[in-house]
PDB file of C-alpha atoms in Angstrom:
ATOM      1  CA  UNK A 527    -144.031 155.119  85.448  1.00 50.00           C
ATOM      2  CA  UNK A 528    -145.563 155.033  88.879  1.00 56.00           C
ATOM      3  CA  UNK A 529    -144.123 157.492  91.203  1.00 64.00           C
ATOM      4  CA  UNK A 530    -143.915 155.469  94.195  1.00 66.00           C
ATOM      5  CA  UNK A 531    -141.926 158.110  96.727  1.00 72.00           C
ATOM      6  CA  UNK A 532    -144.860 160.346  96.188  1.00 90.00           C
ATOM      7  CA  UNK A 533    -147.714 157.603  96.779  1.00 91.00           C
ATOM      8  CA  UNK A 534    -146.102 156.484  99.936  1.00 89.00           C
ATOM      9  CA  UNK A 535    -145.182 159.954 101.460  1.00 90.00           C
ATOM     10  CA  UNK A 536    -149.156 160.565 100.576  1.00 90.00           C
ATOM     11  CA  UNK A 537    -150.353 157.383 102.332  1.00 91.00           C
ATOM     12  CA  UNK A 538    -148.136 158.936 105.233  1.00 91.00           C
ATOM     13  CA  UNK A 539    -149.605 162.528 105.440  1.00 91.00           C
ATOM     14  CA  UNK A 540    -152.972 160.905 105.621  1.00 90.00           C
ATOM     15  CA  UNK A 541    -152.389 158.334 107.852  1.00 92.00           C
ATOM     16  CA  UNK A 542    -151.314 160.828 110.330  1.00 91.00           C
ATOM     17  CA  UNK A 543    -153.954 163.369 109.776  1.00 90.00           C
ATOM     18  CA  UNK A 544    -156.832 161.090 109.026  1.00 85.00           C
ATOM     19  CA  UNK A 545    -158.785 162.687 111.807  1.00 84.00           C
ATOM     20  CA  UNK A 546    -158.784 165.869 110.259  1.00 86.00           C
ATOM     21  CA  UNK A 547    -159.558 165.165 106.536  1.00 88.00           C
ATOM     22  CA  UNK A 548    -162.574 165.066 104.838  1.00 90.00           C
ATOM     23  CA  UNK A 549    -163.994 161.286 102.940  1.00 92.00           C
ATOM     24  CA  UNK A 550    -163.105 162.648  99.835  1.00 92.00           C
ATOM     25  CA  UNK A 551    -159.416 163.353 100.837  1.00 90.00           C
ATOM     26  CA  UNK A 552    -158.974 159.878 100.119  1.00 92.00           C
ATOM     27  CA  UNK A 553    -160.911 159.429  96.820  1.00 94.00           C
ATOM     28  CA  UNK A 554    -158.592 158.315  93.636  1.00 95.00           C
ATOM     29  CA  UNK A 555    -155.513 157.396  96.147  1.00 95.00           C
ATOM     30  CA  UNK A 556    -153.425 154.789  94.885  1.00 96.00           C
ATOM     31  CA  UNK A 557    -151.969 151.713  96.659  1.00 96.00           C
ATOM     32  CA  UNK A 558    -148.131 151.927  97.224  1.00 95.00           C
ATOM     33  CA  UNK A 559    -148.045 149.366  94.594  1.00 95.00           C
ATOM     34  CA  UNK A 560    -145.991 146.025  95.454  1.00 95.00           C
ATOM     35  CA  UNK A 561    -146.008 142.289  94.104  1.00 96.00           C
ATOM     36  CA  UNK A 562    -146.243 138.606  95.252  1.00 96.00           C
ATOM     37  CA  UNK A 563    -144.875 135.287  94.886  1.00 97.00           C
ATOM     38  CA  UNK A 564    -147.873 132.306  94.703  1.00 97.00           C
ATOM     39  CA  UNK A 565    -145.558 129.718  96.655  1.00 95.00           C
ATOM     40  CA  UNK A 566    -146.845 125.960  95.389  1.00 93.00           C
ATOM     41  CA  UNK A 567    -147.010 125.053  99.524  1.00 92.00           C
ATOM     42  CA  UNK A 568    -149.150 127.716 100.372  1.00 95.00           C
ATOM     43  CA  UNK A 569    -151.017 127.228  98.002  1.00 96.00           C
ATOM     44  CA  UNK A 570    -151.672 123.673  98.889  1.00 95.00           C
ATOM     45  CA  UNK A 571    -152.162 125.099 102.302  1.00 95.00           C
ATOM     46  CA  UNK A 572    -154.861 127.479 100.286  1.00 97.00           C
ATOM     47  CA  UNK A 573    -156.435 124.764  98.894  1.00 96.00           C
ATOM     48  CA  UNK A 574    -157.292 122.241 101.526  1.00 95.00           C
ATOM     49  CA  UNK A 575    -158.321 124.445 103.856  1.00 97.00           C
ATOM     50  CA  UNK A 576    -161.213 125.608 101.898  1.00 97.00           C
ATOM     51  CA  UNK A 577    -161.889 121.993 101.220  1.00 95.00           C
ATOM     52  CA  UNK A 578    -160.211 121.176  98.006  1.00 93.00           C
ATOM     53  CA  UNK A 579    -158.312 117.552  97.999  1.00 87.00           C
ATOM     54  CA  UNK A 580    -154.973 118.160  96.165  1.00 86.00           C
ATOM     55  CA  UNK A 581    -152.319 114.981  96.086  1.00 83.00           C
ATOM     56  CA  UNK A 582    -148.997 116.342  99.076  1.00 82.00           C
ATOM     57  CA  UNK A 583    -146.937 113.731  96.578  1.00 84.00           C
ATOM     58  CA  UNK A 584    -147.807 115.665  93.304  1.00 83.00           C
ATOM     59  CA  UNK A 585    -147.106 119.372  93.981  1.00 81.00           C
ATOM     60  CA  UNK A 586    -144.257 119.870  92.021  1.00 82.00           C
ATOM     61  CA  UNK A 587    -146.783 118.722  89.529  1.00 86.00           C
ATOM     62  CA  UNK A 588    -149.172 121.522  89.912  1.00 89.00           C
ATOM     63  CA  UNK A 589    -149.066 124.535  87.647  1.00 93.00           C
ATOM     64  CA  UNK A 590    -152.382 126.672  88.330  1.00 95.00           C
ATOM     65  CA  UNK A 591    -152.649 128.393  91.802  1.00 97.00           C
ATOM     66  CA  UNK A 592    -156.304 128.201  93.392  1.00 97.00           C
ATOM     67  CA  UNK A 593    -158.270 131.417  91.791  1.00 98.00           C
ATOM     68  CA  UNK A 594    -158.469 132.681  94.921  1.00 98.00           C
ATOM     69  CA  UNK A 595    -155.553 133.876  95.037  1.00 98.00           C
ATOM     70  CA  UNK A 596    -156.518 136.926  92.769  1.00 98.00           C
ATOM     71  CA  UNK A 597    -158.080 138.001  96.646  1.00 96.00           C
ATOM     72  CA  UNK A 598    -155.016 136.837  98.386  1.00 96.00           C
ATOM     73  CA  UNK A 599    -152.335 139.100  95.813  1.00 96.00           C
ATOM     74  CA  UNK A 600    -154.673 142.043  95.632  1.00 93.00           C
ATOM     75  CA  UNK A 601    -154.185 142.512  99.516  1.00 90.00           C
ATOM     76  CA  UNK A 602    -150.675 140.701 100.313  1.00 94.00           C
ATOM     77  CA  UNK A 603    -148.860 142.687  97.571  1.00 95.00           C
ATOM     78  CA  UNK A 604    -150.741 146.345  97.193  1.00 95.00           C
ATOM     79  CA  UNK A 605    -148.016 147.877  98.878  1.00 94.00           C
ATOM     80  CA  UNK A 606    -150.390 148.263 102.230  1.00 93.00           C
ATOM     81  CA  UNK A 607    -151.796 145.916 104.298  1.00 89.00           C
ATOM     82  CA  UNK A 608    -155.208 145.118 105.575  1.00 86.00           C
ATOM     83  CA  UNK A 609    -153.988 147.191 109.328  1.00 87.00           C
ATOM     84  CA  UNK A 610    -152.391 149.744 106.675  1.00 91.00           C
ATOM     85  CA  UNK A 611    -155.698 150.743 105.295  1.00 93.00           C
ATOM     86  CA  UNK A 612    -157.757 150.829 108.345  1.00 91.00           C
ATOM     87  CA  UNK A 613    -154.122 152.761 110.033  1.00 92.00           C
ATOM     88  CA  UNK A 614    -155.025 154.860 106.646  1.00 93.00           C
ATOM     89  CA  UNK A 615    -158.885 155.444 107.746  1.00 93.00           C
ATOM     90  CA  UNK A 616    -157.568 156.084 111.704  1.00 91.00           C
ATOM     91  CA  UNK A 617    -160.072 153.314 111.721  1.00 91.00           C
ATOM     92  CA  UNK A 618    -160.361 150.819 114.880  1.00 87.00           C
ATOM     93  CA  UNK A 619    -160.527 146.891 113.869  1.00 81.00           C
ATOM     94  CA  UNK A 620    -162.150 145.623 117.181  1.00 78.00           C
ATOM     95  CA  UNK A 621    -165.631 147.098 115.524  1.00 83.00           C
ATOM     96  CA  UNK A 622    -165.535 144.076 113.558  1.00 79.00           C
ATOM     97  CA  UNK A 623    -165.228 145.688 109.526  1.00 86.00           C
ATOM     98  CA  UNK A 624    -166.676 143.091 107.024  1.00 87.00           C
ATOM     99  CA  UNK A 625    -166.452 142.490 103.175  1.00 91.00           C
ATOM    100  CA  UNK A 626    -169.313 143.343 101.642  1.00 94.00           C
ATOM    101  CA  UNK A 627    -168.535 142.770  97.554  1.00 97.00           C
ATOM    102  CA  UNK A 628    -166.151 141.283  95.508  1.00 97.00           C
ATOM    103  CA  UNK A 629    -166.010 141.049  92.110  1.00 98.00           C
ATOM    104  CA  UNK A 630    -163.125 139.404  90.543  1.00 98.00           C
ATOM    105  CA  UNK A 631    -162.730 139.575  86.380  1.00 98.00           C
ATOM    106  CA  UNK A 632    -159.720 137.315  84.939  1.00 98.00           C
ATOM    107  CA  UNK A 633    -158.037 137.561  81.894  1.00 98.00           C
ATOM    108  CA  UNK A 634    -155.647 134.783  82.638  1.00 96.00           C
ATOM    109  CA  UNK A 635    -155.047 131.945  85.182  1.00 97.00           C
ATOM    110  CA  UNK A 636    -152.712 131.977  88.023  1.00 97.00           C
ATOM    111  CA  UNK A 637    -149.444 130.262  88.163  1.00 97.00           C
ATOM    112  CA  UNK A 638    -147.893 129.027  91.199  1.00 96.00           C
ATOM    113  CA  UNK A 639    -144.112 129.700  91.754  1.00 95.00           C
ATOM    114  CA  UNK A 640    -144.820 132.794  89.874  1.00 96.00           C
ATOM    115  CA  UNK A 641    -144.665 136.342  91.187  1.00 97.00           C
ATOM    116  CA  UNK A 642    -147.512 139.173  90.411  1.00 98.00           C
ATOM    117  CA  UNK A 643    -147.763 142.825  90.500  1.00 97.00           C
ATOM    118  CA  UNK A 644    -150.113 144.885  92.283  1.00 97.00           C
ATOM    119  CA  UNK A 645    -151.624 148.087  91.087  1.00 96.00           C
ATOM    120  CA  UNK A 646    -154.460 150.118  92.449  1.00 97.00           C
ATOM    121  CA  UNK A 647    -156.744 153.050  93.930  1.00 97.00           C
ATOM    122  CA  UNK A 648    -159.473 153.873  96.128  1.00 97.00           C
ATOM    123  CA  UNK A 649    -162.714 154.703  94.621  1.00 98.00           C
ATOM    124  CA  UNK A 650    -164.695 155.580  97.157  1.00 97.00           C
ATOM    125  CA  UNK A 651    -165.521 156.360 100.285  1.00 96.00           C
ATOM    126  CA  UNK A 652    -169.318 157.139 102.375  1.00 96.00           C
ATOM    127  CA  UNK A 653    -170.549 157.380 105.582  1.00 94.00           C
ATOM    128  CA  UNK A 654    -174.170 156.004 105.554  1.00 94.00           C
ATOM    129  CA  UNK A 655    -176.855 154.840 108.671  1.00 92.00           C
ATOM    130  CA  UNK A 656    -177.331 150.562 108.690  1.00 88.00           C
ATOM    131  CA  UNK A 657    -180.122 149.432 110.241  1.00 85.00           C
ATOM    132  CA  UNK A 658    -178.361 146.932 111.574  1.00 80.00           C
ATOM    133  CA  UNK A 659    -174.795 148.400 112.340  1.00 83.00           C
ATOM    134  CA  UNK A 660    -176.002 151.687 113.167  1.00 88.00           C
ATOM    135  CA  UNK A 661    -173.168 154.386 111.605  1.00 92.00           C
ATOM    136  CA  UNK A 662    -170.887 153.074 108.854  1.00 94.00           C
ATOM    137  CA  UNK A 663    -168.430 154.009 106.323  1.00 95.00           C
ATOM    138  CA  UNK A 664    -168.225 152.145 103.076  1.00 97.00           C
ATOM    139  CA  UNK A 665    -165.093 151.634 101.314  1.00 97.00           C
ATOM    140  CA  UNK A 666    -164.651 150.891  97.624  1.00 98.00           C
ATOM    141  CA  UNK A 667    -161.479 150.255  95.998  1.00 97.00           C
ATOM    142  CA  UNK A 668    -159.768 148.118  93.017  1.00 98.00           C
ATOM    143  CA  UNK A 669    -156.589 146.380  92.451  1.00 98.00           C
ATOM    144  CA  UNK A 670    -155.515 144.667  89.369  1.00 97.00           C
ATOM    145  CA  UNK A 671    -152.708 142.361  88.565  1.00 97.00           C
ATOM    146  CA  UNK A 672    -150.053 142.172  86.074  1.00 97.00           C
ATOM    147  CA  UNK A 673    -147.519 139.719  84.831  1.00 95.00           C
ATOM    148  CA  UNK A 674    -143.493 140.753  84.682  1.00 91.00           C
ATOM    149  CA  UNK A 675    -144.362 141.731  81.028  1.00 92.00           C
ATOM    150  CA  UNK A 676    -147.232 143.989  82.084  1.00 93.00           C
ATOM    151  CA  UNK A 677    -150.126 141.698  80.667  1.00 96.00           C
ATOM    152  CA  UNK A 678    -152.616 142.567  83.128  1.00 97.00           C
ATOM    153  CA  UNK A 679    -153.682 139.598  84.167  1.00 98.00           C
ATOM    154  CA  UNK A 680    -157.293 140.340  86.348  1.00 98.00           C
ATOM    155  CA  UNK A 681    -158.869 143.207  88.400  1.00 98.00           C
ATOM    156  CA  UNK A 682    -160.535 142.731  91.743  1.00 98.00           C
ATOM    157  CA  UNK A 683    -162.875 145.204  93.288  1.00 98.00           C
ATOM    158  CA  UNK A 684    -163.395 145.375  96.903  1.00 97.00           C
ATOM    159  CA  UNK A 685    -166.371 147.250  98.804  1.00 97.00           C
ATOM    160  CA  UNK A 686    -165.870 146.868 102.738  1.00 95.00           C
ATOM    161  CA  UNK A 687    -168.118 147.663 105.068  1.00 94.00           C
ATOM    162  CA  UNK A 688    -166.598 149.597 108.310  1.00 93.00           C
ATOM    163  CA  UNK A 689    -169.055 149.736 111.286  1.00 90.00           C
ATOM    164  CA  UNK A 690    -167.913 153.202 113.207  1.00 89.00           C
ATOM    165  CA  UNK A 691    -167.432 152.657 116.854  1.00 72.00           C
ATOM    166  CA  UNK A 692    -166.730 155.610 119.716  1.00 49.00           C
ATOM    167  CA  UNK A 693    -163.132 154.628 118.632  1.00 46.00           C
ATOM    168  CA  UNK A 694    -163.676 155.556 114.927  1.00 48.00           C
ATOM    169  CA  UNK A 695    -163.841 159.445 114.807  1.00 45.00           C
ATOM    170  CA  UNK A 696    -162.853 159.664 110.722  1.00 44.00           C
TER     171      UNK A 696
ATOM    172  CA  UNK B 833    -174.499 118.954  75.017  1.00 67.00           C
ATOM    173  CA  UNK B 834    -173.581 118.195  78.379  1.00 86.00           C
ATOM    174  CA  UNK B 835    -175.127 121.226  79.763  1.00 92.00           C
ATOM    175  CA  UNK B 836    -178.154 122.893  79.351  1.00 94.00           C
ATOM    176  CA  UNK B 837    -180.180 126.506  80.643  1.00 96.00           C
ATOM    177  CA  UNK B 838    -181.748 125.800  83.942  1.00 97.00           C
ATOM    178  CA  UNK B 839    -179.537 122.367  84.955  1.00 97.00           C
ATOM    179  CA  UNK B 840    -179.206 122.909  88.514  1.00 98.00           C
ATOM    180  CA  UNK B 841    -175.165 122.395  89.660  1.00 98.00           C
ATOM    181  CA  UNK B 842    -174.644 119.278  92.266  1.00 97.00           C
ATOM    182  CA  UNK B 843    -174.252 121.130  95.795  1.00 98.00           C
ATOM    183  CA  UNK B 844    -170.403 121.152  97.293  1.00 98.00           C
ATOM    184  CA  UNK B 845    -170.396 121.004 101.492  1.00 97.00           C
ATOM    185  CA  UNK B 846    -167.960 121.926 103.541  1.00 97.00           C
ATOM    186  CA  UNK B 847    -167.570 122.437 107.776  1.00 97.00           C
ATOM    187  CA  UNK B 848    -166.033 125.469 108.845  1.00 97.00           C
ATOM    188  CA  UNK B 849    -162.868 124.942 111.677  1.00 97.00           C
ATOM    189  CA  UNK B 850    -161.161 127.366 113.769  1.00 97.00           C
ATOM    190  CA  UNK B 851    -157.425 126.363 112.877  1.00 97.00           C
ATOM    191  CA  UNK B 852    -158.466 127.236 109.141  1.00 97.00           C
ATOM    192  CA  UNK B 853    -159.696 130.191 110.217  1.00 97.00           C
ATOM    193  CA  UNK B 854    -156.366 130.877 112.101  1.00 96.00           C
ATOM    194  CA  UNK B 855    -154.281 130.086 109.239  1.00 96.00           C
ATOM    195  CA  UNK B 856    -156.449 132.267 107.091  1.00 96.00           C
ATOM    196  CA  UNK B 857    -155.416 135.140 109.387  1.00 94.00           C
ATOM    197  CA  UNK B 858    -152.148 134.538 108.421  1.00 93.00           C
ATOM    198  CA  UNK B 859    -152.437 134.198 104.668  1.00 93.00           C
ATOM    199  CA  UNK B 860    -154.273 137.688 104.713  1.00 90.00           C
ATOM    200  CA  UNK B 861    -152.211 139.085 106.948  1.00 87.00           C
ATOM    201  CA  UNK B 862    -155.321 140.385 108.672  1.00 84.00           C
ATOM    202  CA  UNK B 863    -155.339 141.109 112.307  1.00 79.00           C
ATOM    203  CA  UNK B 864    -159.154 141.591 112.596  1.00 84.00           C
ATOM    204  CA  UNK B 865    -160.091 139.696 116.002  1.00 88.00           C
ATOM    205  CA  UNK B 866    -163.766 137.995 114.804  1.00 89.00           C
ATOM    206  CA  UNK B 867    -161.682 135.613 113.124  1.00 92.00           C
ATOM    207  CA  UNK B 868    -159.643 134.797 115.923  1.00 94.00           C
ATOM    208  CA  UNK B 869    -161.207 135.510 119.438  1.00 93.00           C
ATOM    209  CA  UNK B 870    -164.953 134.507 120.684  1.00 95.00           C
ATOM    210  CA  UNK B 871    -164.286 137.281 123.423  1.00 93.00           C
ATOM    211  CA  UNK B 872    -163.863 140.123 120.365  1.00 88.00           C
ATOM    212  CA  UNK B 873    -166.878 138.805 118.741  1.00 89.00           C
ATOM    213  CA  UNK B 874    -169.190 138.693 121.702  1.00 90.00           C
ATOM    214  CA  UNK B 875    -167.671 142.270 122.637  1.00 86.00           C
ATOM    215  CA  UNK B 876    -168.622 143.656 119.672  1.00 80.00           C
ATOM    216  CA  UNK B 877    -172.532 142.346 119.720  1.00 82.00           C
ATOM    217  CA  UNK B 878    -171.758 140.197 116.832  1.00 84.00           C
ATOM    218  CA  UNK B 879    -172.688 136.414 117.850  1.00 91.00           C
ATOM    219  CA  UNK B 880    -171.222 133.837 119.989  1.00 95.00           C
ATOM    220  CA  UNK B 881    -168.329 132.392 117.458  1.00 96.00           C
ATOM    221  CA  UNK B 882    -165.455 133.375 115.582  1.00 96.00           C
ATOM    222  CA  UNK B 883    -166.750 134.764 112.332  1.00 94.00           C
ATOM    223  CA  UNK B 884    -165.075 133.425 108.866  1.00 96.00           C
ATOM    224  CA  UNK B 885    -163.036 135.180 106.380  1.00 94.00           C
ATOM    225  CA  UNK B 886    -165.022 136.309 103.747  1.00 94.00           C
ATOM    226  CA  UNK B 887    -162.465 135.311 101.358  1.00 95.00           C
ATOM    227  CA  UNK B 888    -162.198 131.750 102.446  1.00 97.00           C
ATOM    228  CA  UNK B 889    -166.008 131.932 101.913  1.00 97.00           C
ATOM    229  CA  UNK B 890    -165.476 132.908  98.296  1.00 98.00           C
ATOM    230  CA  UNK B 891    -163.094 130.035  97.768  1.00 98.00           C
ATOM    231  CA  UNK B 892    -165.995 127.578  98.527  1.00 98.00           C
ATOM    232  CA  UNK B 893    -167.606 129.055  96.005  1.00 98.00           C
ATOM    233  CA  UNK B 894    -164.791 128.746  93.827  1.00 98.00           C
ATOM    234  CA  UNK B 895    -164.345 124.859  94.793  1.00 98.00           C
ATOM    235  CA  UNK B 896    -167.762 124.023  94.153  1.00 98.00           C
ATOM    236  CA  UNK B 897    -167.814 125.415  90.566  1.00 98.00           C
ATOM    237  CA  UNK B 898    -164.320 123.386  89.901  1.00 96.00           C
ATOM    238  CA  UNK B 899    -166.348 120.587  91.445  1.00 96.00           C
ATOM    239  CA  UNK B 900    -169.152 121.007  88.823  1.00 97.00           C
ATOM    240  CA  UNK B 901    -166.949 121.718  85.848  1.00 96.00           C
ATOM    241  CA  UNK B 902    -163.463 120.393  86.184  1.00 93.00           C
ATOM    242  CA  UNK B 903    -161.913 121.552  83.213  1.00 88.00           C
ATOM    243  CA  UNK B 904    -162.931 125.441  83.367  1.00 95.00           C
ATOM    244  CA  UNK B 905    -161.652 128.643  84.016  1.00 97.00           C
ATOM    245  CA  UNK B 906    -163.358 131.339  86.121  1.00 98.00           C
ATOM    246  CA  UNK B 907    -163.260 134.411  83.594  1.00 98.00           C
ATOM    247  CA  UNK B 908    -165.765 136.132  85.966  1.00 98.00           C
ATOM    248  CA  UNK B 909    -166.728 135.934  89.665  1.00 98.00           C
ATOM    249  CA  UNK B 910    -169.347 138.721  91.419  1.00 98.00           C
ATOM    250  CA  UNK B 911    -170.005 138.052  95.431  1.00 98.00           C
ATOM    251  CA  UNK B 912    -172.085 139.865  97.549  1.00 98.00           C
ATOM    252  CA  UNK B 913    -171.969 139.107 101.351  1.00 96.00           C
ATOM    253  CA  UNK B 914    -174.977 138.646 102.946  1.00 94.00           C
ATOM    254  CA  UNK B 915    -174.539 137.182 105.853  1.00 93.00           C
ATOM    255  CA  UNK B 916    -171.618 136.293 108.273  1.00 92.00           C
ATOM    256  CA  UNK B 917    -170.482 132.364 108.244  1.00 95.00           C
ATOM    257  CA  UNK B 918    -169.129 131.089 111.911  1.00 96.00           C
ATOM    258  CA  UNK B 919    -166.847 128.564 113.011  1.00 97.00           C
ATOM    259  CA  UNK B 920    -168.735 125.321 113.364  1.00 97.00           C
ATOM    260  CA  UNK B 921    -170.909 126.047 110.098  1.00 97.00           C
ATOM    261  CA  UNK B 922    -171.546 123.741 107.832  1.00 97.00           C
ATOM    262  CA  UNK B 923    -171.814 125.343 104.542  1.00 97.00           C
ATOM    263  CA  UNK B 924    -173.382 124.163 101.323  1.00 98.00           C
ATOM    264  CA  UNK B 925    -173.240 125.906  97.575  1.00 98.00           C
ATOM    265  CA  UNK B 926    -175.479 125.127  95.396  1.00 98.00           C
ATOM    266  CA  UNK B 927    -176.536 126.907  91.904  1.00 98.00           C
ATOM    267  CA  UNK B 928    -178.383 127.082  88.755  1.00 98.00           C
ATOM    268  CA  UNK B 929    -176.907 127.538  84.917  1.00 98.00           C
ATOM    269  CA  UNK B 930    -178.630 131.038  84.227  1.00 98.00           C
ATOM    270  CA  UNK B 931    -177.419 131.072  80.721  1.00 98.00           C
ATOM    271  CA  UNK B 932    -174.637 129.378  78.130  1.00 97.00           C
ATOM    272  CA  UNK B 933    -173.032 131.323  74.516  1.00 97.00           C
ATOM    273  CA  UNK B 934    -171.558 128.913  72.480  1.00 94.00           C
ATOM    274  CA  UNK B 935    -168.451 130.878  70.762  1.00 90.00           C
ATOM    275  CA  UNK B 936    -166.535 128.864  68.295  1.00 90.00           C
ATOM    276  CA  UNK B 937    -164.963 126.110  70.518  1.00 93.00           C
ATOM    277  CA  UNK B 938    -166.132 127.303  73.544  1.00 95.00           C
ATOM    278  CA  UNK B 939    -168.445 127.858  75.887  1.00 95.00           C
ATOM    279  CA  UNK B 940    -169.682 130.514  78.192  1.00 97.00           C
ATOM    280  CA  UNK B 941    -171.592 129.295  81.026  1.00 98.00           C
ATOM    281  CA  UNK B 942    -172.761 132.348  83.379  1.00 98.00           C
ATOM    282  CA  UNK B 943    -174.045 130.350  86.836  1.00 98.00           C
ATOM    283  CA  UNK B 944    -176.095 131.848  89.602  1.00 98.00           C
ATOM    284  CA  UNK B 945    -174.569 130.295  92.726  1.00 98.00           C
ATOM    285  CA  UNK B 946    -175.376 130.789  96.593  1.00 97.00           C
ATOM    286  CA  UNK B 947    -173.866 129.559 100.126  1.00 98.00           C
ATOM    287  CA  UNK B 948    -176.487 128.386 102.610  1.00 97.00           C
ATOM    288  CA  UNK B 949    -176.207 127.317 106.338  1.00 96.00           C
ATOM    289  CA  UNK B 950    -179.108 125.512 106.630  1.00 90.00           C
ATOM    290  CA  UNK B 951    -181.898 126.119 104.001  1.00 86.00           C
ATOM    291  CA  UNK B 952    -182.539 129.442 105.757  1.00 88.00           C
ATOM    292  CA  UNK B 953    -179.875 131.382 106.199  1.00 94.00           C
ATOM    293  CA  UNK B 954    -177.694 132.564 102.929  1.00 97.00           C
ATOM    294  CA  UNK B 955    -174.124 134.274 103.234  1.00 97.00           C
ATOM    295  CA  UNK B 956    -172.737 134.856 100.305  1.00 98.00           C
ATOM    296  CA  UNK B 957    -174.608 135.066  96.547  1.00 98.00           C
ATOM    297  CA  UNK B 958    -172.450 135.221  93.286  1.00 98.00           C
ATOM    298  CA  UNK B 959    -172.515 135.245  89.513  1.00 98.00           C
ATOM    299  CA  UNK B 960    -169.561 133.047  87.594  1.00 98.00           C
ATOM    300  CA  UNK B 961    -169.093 133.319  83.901  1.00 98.00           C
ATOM    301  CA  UNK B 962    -166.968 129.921  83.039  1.00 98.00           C
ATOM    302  CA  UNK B 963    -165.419 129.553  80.434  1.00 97.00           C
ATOM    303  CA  UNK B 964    -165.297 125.723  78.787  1.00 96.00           C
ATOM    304  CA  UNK B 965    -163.180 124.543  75.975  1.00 92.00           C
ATOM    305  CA  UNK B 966    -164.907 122.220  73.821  1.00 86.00           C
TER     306      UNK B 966
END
């Protein structure tokens, strides 16, 4: 069993001494953990804003939540936000950080009106030179997802690319 | 059988708006201001217009291989980001079938798919693996 007290008084001590710690001070750190509910109107909402036509009169008809919502659940229900993880990094959003790769394996479709859990960890994290963004840090981490039984039902892996500002001393 | 190694999938369009972008924000929860503010974006030496989620960029992706094959399931999904996508854009995926395994009564179609602006300027390149029940 996942000790969650621990995880989130860890997420704590480095968010509040992120200056001071080294990039592999964060290596193998696990996500507070959490879960979330695919609600069938956001998911319509999901849908035709990315262009897919889905009948308003025939929702409660719809079973299968778009598959991108293995993106959405990773990050809405790791237990930390997307401003949790850059709090994490002491890292500055107005420098713009981007996604760089994700790669999404699925053992099983999603379900709307269903709710998912959220496990995960950081893999890694480098500093490297871009030619084009000058100084950056490169984040890798995974989340997977499991049903109430525990069938795990995919895993997502996320690299992000963080360009380091004057702001971003980590 | 309907498909074959080397068909080339029908291309899925799509034009990029700011209020998607906005409620985007709020289905990530993500505060990042190149989604939201031109000001930010400029700031930051990045371009003239809001930039798009990189998610929603996947889920074109993900719409045009529904498109192509209606009755499959994504088992696998690989996207690299290659370039940013702005507000305004409009965005076309297009692909190839790289490769299809026939396993009992199904198939497993692995697709090379990319999303253009333009014919120049590609933003996002992916490999599916569908699955198809025949």
């Amino acid at each position: 069993m996942t000790d969650t007290t621990n995880i989130n008084d860890r997420w704590k001590y480095l968010t509040s001494n992120s200056k001071n710690l080294s990039l592999e001070d964060f290596v193998d750190l696990d996500f507070p953990g959490g879960n979330f509910y695919i609600d069938k109107k956001a998911n319509f909402l999901v849908n035709t804003s990315t262009g897919k036509k889905l009948d308003k009169n025939n929702l409660k008809n719809i079973i299968l939540a778009h598959p991108i919502y293995f993106m959405i659940i990773t990050l809405r229900g790791s237990g930390a936000s997307i401003q949790d993880i850059f709090d994490l990094l002491n890292y500055d959003t107005k420098n713009g950080p981007m996604l760089g790769q994700c790669n999404i394996s699925i053992n099983c479709q999603l379900k709307v009106d269903y709710k998912y859990i959220v496990k995960g960890k950081i893999n890694s994290l480098i500093e490297k030179n871009s030619q084009k963004l000058g100084k950056i840090k490169i984040l890798d981490f995974s989340l997977s997802l499991y049903d109430h039984l525990s069938l795990k039902i995919g895993d997502v892996n996320y690299v992000w690319i963080l360009p380091l500002g004057k702001k971003n001393e980590i | 059988m309907k498909y074959k190694k080397g068909d080339s999938l029908e291309n899925w369009s799509f034009t990029v708006i700011q209020e998607n972008m906005n409620l985007w924000a709020d289905i990530l929860d993500d505060p990042n201001p190149i989604h939201l503010d031109v000001n930010s974006v400029k700031l930051l030496g990045l371009g003239e217009k809001t930039i798009n989620q990189g998610h929603a960029n996947i889920a074109y992706i993900i719409n045009a291989i529904n498109y192509n094959f209606p009755d499959s399931e994504i088992i696998r999904l690989n996207n690299k980001m290659t370039d940013s996508i702005v507000e305004g854009d409009k965005i076309t995926v297009s692909g190839t079938i790289e490769n299809i395994v026939k396993e009992n009564t199904k198939l497993i179609i692995t697709c090379q798919l990319q999303l253009n602006v333009g014919q120049e300027k590609v933003s996002v390149v992916s490999e599916a693996d569908i699955l198809i029940k025949v």
